[in-house]
mmCIF file of C-alpha atoms in Angstrom:
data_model
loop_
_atom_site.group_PDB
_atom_site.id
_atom_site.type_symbol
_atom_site.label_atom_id
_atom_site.label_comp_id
_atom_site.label_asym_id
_atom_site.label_seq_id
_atom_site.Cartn_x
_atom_site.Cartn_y
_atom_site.Cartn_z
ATOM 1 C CA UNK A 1 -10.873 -24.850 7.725
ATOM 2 C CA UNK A 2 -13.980 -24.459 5.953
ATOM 3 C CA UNK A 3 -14.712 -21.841 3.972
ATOM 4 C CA UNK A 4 -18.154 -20.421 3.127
ATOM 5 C CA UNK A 5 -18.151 -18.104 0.052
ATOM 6 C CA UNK A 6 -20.115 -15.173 1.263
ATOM 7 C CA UNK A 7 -17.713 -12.507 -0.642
ATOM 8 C CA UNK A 8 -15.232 -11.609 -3.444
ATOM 9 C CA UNK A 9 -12.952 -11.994 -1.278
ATOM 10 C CA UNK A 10 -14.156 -14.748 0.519
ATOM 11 C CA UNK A 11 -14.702 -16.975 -2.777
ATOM 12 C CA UNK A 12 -11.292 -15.789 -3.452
ATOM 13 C CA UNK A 13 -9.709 -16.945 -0.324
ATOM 14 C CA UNK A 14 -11.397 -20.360 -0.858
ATOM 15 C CA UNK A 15 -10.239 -21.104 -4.144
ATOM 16 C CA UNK A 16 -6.766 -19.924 -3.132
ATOM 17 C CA UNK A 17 -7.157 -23.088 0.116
ATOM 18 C CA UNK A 18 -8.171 -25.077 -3.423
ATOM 19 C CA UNK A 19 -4.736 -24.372 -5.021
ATOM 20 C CA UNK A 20 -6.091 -21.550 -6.702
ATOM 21 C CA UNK A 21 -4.063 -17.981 -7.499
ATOM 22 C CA UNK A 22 -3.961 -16.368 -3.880
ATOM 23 C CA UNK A 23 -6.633 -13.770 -3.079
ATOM 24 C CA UNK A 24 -5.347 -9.990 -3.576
ATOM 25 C CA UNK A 25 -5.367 -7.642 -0.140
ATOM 26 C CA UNK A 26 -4.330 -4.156 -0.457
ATOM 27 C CA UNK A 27 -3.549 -1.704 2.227
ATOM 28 C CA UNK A 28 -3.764 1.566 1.360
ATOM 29 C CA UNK A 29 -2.664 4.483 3.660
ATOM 30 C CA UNK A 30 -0.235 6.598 5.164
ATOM 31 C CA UNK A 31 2.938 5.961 7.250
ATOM 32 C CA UNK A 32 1.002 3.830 9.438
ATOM 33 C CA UNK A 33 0.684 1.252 6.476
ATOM 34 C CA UNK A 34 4.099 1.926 5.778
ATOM 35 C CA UNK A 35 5.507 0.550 8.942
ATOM 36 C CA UNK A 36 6.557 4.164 10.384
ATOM 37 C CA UNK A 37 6.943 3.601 14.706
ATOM 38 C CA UNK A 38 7.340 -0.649 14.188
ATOM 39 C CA UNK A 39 10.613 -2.392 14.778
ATOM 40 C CA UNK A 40 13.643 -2.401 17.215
ATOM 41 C CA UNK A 41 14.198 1.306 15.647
ATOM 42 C CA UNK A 42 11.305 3.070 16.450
ATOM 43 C CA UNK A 43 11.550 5.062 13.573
ATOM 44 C CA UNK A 44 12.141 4.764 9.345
ATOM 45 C CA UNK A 45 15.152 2.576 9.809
ATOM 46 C CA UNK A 46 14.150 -0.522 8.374
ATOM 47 C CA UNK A 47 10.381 -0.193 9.142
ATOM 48 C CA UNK A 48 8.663 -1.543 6.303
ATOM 49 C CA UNK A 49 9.663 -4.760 6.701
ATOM 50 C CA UNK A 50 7.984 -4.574 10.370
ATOM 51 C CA UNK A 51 4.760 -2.398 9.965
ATOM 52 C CA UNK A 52 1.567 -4.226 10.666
ATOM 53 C CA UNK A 53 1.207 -4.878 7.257
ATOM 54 C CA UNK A 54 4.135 -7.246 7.476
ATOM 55 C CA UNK A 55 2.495 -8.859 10.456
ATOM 56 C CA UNK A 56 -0.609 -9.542 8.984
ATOM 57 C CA UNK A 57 0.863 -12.890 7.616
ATOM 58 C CA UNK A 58 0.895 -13.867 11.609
ATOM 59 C CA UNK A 59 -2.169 -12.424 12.606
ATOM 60 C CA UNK A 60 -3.673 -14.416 9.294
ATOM 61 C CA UNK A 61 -1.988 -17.907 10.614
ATOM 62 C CA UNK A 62 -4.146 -17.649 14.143
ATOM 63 C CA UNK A 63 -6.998 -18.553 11.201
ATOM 64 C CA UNK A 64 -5.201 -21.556 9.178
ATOM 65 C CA UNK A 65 -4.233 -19.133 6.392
ATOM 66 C CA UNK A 66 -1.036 -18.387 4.950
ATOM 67 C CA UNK A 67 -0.249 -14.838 3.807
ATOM 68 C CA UNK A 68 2.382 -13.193 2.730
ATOM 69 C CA UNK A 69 3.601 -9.475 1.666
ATOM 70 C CA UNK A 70 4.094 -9.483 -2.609
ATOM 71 C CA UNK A 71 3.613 -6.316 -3.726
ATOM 72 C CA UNK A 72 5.093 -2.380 -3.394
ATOM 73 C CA UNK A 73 3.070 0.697 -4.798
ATOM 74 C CA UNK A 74 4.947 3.724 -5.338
ATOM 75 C CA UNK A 75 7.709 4.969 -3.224
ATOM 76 C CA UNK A 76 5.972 5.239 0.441
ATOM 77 C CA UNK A 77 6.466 9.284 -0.016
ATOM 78 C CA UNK A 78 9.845 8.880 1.378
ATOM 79 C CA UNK A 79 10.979 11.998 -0.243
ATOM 80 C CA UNK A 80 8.507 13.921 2.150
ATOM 81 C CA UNK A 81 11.609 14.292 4.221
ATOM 82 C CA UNK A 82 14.442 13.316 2.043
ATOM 83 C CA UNK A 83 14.224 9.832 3.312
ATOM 84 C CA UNK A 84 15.825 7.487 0.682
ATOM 85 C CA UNK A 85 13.686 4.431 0.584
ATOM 86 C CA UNK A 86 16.670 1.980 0.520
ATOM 87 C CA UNK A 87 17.143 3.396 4.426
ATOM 88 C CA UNK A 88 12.881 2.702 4.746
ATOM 89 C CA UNK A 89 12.752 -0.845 3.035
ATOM 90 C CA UNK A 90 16.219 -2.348 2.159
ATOM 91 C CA UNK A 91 14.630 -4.662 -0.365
ATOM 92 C CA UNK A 92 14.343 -1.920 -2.498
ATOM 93 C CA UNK A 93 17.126 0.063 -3.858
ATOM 94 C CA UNK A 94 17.407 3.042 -6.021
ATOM 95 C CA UNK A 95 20.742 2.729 -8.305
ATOM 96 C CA UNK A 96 22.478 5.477 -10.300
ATOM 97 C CA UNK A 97 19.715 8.427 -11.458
ATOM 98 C CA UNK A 98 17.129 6.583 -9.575
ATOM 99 C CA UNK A 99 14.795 9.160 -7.503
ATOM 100 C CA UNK A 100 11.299 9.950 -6.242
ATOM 101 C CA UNK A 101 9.576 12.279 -8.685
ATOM 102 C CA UNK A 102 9.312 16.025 -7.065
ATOM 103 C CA UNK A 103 5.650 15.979 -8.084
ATOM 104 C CA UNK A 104 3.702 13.472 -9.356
ATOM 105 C CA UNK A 105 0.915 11.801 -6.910
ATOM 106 C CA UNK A 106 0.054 8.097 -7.437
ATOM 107 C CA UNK A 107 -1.201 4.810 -5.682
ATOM 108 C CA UNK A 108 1.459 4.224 -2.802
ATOM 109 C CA UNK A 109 3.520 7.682 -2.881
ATOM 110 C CA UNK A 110 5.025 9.099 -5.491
ATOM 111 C CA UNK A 111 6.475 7.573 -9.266
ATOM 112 C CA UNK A 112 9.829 6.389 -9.078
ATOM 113 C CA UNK A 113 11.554 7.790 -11.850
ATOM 114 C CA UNK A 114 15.242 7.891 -14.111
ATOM 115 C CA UNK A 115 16.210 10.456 -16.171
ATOM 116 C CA UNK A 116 17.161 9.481 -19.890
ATOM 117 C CA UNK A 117 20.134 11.728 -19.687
ATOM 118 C CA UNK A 118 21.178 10.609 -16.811
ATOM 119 C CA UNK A 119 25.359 9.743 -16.911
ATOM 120 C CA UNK A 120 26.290 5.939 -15.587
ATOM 121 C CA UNK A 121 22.305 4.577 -15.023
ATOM 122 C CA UNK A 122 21.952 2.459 -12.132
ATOM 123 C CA UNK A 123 19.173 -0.182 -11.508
ATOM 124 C CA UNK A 124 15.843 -0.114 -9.612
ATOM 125 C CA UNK A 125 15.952 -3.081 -7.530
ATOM 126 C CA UNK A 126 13.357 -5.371 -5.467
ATOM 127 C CA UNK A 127 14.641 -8.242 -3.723
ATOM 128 C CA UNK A 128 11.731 -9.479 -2.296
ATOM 129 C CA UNK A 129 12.812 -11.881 -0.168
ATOM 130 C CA UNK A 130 11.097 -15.102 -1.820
ATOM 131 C CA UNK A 131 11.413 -17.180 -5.129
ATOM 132 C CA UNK A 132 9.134 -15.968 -8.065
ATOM 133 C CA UNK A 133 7.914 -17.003 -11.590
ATOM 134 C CA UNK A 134 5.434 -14.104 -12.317
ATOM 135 C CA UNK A 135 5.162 -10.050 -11.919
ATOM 136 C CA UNK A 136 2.399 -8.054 -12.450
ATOM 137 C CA UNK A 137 3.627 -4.489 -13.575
ATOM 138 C CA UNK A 138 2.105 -0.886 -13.668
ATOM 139 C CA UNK A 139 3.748 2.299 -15.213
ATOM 140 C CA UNK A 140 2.462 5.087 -17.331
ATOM 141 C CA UNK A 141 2.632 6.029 -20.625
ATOM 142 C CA UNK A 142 2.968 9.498 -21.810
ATOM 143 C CA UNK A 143 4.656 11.311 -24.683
ATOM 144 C CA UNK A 144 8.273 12.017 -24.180
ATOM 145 C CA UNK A 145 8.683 8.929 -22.437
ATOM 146 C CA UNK A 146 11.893 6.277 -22.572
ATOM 147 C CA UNK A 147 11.078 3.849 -25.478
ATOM 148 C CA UNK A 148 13.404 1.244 -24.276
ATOM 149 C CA UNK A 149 12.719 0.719 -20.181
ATOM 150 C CA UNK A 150 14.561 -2.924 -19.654
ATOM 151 C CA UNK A 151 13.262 -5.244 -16.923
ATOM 152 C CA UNK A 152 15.749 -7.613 -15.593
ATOM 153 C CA UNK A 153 15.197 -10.656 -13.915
ATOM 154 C CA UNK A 154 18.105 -12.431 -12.286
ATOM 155 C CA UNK A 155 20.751 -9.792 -13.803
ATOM 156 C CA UNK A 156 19.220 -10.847 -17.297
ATOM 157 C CA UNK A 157 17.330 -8.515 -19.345
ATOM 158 C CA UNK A 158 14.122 -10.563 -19.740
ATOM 159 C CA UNK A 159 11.541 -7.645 -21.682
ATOM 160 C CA UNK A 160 11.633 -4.158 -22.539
ATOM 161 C CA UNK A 161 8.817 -1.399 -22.239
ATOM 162 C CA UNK A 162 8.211 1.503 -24.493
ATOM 163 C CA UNK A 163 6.231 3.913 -22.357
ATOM 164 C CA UNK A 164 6.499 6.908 -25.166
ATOM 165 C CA UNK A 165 2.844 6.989 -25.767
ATOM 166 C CA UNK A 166 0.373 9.129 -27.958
ATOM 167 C CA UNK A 167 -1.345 10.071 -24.984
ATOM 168 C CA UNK A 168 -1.487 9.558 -20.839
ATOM 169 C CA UNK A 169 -2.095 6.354 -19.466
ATOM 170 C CA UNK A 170 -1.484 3.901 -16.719
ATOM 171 C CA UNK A 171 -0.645 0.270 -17.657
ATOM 172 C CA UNK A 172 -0.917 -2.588 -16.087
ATOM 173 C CA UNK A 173 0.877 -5.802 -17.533
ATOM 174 C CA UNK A 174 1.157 -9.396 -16.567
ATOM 175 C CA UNK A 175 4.489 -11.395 -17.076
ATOM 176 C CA UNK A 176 4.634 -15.136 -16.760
ATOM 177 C CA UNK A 177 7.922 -15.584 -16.511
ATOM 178 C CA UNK A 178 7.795 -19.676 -15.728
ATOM 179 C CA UNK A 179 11.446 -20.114 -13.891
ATOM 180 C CA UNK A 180 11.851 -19.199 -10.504
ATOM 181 C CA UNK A 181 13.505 -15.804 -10.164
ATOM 182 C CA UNK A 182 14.771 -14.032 -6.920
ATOM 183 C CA UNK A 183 15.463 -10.428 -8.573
ATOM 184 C CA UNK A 184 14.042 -7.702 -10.413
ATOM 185 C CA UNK A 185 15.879 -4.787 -11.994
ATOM 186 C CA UNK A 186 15.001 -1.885 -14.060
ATOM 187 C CA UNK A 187 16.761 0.754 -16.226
ATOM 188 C CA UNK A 188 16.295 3.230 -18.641
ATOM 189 C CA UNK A 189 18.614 1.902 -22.163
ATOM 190 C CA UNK A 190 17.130 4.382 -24.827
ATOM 191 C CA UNK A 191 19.093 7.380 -23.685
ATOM 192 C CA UNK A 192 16.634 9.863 -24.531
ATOM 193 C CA UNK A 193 13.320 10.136 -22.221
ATOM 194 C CA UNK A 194 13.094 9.105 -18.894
ATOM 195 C CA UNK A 195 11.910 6.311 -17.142
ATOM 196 C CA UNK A 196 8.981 5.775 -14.940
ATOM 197 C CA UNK A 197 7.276 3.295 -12.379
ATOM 198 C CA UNK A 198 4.265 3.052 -10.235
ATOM 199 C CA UNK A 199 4.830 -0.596 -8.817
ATOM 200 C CA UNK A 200 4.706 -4.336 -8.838
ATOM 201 C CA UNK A 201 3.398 -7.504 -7.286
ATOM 202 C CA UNK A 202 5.570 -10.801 -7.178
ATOM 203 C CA UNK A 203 4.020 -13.878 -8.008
ATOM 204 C CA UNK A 204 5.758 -16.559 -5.678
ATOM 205 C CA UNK A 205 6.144 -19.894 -6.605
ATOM 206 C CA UNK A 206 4.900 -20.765 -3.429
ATOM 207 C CA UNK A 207 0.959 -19.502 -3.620
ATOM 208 C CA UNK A 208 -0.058 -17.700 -0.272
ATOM 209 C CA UNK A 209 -3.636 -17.952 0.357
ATOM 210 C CA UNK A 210 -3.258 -14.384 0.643
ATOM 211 C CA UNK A 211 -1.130 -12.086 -1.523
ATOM 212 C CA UNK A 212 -0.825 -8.329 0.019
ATOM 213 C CA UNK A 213 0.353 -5.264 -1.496
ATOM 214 C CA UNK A 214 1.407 -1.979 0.551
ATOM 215 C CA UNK A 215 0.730 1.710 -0.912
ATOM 216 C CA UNK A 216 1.458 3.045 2.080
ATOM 217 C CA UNK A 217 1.907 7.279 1.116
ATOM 218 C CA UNK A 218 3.888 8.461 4.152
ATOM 219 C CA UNK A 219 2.343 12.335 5.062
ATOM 220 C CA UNK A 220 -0.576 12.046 2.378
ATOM 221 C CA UNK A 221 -4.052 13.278 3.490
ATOM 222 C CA UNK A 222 -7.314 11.517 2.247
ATOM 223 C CA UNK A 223 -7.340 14.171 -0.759
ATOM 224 C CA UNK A 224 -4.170 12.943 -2.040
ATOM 225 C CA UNK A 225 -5.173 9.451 -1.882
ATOM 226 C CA UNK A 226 -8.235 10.292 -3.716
ATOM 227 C CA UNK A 227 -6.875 12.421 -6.101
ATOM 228 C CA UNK A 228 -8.179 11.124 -9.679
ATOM 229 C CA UNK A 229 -7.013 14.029 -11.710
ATOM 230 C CA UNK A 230 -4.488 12.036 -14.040
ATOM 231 C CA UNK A 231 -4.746 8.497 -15.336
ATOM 232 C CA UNK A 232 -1.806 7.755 -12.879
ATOM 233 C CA UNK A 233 -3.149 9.237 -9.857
ATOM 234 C CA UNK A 234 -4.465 7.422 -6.587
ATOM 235 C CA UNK A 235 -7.630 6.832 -7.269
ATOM 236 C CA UNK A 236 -7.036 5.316 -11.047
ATOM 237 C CA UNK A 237 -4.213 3.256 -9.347
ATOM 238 C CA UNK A 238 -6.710 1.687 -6.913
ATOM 239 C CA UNK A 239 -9.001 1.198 -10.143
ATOM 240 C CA UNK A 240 -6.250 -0.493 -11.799
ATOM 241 C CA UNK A 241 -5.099 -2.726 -8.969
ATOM 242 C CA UNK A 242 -8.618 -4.814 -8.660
ATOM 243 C CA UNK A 243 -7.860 -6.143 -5.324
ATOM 244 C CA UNK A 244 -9.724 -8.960 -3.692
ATOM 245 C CA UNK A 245 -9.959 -6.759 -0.547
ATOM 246 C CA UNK A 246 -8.821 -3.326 0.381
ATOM 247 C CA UNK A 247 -7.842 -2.052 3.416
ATOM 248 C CA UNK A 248 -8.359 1.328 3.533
ATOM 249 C CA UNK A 249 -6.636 3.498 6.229
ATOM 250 C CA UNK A 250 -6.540 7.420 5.658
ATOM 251 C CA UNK A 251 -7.554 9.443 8.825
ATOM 252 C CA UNK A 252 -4.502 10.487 11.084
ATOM 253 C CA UNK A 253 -3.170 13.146 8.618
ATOM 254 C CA UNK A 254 -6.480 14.817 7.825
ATOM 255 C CA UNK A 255 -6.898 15.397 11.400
ATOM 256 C CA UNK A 256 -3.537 16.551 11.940
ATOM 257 C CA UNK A 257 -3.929 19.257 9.436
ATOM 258 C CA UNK A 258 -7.399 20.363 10.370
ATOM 259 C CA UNK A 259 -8.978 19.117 7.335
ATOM 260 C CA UNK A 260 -12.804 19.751 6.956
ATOM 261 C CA UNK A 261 -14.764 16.503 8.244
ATOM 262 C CA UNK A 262 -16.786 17.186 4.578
ATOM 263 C CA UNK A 263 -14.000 16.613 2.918
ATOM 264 C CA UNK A 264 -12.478 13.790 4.306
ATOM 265 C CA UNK A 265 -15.696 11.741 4.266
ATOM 266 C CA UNK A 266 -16.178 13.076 0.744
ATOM 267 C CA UNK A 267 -12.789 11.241 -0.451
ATOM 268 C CA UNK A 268 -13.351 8.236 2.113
ATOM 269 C CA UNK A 269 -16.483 7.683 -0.227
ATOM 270 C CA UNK A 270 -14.498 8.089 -3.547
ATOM 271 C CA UNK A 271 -11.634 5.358 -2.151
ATOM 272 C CA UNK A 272 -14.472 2.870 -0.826
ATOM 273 C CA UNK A 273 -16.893 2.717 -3.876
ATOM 274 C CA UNK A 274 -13.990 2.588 -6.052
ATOM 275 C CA UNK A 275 -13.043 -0.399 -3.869
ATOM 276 C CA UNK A 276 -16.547 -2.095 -3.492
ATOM 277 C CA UNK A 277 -17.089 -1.931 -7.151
ATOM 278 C CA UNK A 278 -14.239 -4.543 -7.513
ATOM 279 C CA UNK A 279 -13.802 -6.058 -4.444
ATOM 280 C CA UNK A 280 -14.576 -5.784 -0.838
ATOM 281 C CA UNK A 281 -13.149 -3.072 1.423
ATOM 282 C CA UNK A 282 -12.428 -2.585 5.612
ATOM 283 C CA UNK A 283 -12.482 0.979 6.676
ATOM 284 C CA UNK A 284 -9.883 1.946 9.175
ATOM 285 C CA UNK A 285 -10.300 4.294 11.963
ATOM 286 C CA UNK A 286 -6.956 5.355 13.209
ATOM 287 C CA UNK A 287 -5.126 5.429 16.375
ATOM 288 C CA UNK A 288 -5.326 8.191 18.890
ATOM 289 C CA UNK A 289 -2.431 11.115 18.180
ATOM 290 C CA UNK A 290 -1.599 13.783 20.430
ATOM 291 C CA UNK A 291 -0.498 17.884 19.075
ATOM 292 C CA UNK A 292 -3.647 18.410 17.019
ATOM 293 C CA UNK A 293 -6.771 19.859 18.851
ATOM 294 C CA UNK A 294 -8.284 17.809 16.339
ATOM 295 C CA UNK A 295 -8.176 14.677 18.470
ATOM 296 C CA UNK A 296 -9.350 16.676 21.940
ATOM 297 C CA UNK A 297 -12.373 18.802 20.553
ATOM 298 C CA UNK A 298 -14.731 16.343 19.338
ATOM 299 C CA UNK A 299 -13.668 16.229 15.419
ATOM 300 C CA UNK A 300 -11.886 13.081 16.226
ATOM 301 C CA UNK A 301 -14.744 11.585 17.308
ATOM 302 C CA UNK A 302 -17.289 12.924 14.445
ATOM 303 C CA UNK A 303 -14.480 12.049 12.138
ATOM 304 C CA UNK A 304 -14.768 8.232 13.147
ATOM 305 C CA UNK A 305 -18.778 8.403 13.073
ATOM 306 C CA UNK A 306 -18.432 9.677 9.106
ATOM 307 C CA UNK A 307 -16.194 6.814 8.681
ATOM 308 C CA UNK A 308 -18.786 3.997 9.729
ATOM 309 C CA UNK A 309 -21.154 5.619 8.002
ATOM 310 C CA UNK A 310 -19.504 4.523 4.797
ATOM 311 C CA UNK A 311 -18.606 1.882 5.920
ATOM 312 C CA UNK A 312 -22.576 1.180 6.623
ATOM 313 C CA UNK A 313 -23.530 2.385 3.474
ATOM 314 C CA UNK A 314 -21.421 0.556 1.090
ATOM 315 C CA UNK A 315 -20.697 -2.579 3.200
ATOM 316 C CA UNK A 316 -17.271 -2.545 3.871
ATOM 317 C CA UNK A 317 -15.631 -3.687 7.321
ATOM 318 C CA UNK A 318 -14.959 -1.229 9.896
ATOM 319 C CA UNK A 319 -11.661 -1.761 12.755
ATOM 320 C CA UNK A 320 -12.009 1.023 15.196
ATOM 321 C CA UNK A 321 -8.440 1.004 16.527
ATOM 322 C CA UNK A 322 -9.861 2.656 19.686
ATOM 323 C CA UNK A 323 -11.423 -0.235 20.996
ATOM 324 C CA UNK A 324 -7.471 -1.131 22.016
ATOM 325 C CA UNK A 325 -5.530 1.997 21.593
ATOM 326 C CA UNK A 326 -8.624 4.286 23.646
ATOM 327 C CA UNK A 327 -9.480 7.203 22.307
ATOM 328 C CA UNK A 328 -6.566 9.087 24.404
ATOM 329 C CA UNK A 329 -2.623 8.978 23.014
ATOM 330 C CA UNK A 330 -1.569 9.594 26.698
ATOM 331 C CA UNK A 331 -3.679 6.212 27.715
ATOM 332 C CA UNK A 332 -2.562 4.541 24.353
ATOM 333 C CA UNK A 333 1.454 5.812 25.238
ATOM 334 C CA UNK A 334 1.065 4.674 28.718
ATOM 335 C CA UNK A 335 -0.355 1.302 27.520
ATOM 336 C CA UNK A 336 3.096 1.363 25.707
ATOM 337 C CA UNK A 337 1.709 0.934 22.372
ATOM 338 C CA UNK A 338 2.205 4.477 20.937
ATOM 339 C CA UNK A 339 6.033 5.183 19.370
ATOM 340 C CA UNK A 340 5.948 8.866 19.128
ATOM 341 C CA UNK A 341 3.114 11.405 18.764
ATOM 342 C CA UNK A 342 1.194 10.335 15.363
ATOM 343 C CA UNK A 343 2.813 6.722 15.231
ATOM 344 C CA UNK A 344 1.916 3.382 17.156
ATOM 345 C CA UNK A 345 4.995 1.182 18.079
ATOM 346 C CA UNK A 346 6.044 -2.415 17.581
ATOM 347 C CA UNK A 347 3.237 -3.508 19.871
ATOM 348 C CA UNK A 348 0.601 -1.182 18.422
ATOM 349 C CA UNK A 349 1.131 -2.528 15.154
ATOM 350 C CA UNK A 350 0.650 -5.870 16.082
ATOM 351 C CA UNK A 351 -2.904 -5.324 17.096
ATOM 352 C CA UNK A 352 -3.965 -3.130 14.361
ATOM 353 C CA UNK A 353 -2.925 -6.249 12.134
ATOM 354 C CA UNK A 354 -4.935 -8.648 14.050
ATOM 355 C CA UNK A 355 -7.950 -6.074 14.089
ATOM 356 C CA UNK A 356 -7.513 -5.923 10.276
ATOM 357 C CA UNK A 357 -7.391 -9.864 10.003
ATOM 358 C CA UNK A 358 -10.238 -9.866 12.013
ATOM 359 C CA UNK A 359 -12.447 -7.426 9.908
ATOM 360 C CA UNK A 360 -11.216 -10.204 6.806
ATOM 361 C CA UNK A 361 -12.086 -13.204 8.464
ATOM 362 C CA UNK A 362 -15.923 -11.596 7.741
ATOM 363 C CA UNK A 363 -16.013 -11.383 4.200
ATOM 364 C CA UNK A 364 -14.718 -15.374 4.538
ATOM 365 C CA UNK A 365 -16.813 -16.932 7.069
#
């Protein structure tokens, strides 16, 4: 196909078609992105691996491209509901003293976290399901910290990361690693302050044109995606990534809680410049949900209007799910694309990632 370089994340894409590193897509959201109402189960069982995030490496092969899911951000906010997130993603696994943190608010969820004093530590563990020779890395820094934080690849300790700093910070690190590797693992060794871990993108051996990472925060509002009030948080995380493109999709919650239309376009803003300043961005507008008079009276509606007005504004994409979902859950559930009252299903998820591949193809031809 030919490619003309119109974007960042077009010229990205082409160089990637050269033999070039593969352009950087990242989704941020809320369960939606993280695959909640997709797959056989219909519900958290598995669905990460089937959300339309997942299927945008189909919906990108209609256009010649190859693309494939590299990266996980935080801990999808599984502990919203006590959800473990080996039952939500089984490439991921949480080993001995291995938790979400009860508080702390960053790109993708929440930090995953291990307790220095914690008897018998297990590993954190990503299988991602391809070969590998390099990882790109964030966690924080803070005083009190572990000193000693091993990272394992193939069972073998390969680097270790003091993360007892003088002051807050997030840190992002590069590892070329050279040999193929299947597995990473991660454990606190210094005994004494605990370990902590926003996320990490593979580097497969086998460059997809495009690489795309998931912070999908499962119950989080647009404030809490926006929240910049640590260097940690959300909104430094996004700074931090640099994606190519990013796929911002943040409504359903705010509605569902009533949230001020001010406010949500207020934080929509925040996410998209602090997109567009590194990259290009597509602006989501969500499904159709049903329990919320939010989606009857008219705010649904003014909601989506703010939304392409930032979009507008700062020249980011816009997919209006409505234009196949409608702008009524009972249409969108009798269309059979609808799960359960907030969530689309297996087939709703497929067209939201072909929507989204759409919006890409844009910044690329």
């Amino acid at each position: 196909m030919t490619i003309i370089n119109r974007s960042i994340f077009g010229r990205k894409v082409a160089a990637a078609v050269a033999g070039g590193p593969s352009a950087r897509l990242l989704v941020l959201g809320h369960s939606h992105v993280a695959g909640q109402g997709s797959g056989s189960s219909g519900g958290l069982i598995g669905a990460a691996l089937t959300g339309f995030v997942e299927k945008l490496t189909t919906s990108f092969a209609r256009y010649s491209l190859t693309a494939q899911r590299t990266g996980w951000m935080g801990e999808y906010n599984t502990s919203i509901d006590g959800t473990n997130i080996n039952t939500f993603d089984t490439r991921v696994g949480f080993g001995v003293g291995w938790a979400s943190h009860p508080s702390n608010n960053v790109l993708g969820g929440r930090h995953i976290w291990q307790p220095g004093t914690t008897p018998g530590k297990g590993y954190l563990t990503y299988q991602p399901g391809f070969s590998f020779n390099g990882l790109n890395i964030w966690y924080p820094l803070s005083p009190g910290l572990s000193a000693n934080v091993g990272v394992y690849l193939d069972n073998t300790l390969y680097t270790s990361l003091n993360q007892n700093g003088s002051s807050n910070a997030l840190v992002g690190t590069n590892l070329s690693i050279g040999a193929s590797r299947s597995l990473l693992t991660v454990k606190e060794n210094g005994g004494v302050g605990p370990a902590f871990w926003n996320g990490v993108e593979f580097i497969p051996v086998t460059l997809p044109n495009i690489a795309i990472t998931v912070a999908g925060g499962r119950g989080q509002t647009s404030t809490m995606f926006a929240d910049g009030s640590t260097p940690w948080s959300p909104l430094a995380g996004l700074a931090a990534f640099t994606a190519d493109l990013v796929v911002l999709y943040v409504m359903t919650n705010d509605l569902l809680t009533n949230g001020l239309v001010s406010a949500f376009k207020r934080n929509l803003w925040s996410l998209a410049v602090t997109s567009v300043v590194r990259g290009n961005c597509i602006i989501v507008v969500d499904p159709p949900a049903t329990g919320a008079d939010a989606f009857i009276n008219g705010t649904y509606e003014v909601y989506a209007e703010s939304a392409k007005s930032v979009a507008s504004q700062l020249g980011c994409g816009f997919a209006d799910t409505r234009e196949i979902f409608s702008r009524s859950w009972d249409r969108a559930n009798a269309d059979g694309l609808m799960n359960s009252a907030a969530h689309p299903d297996d087939t709703g998820h497929a067209y939201i990632a072909d929507m989204i591949a759409a919006q890409a193809m844009k910044f690329i031809n």
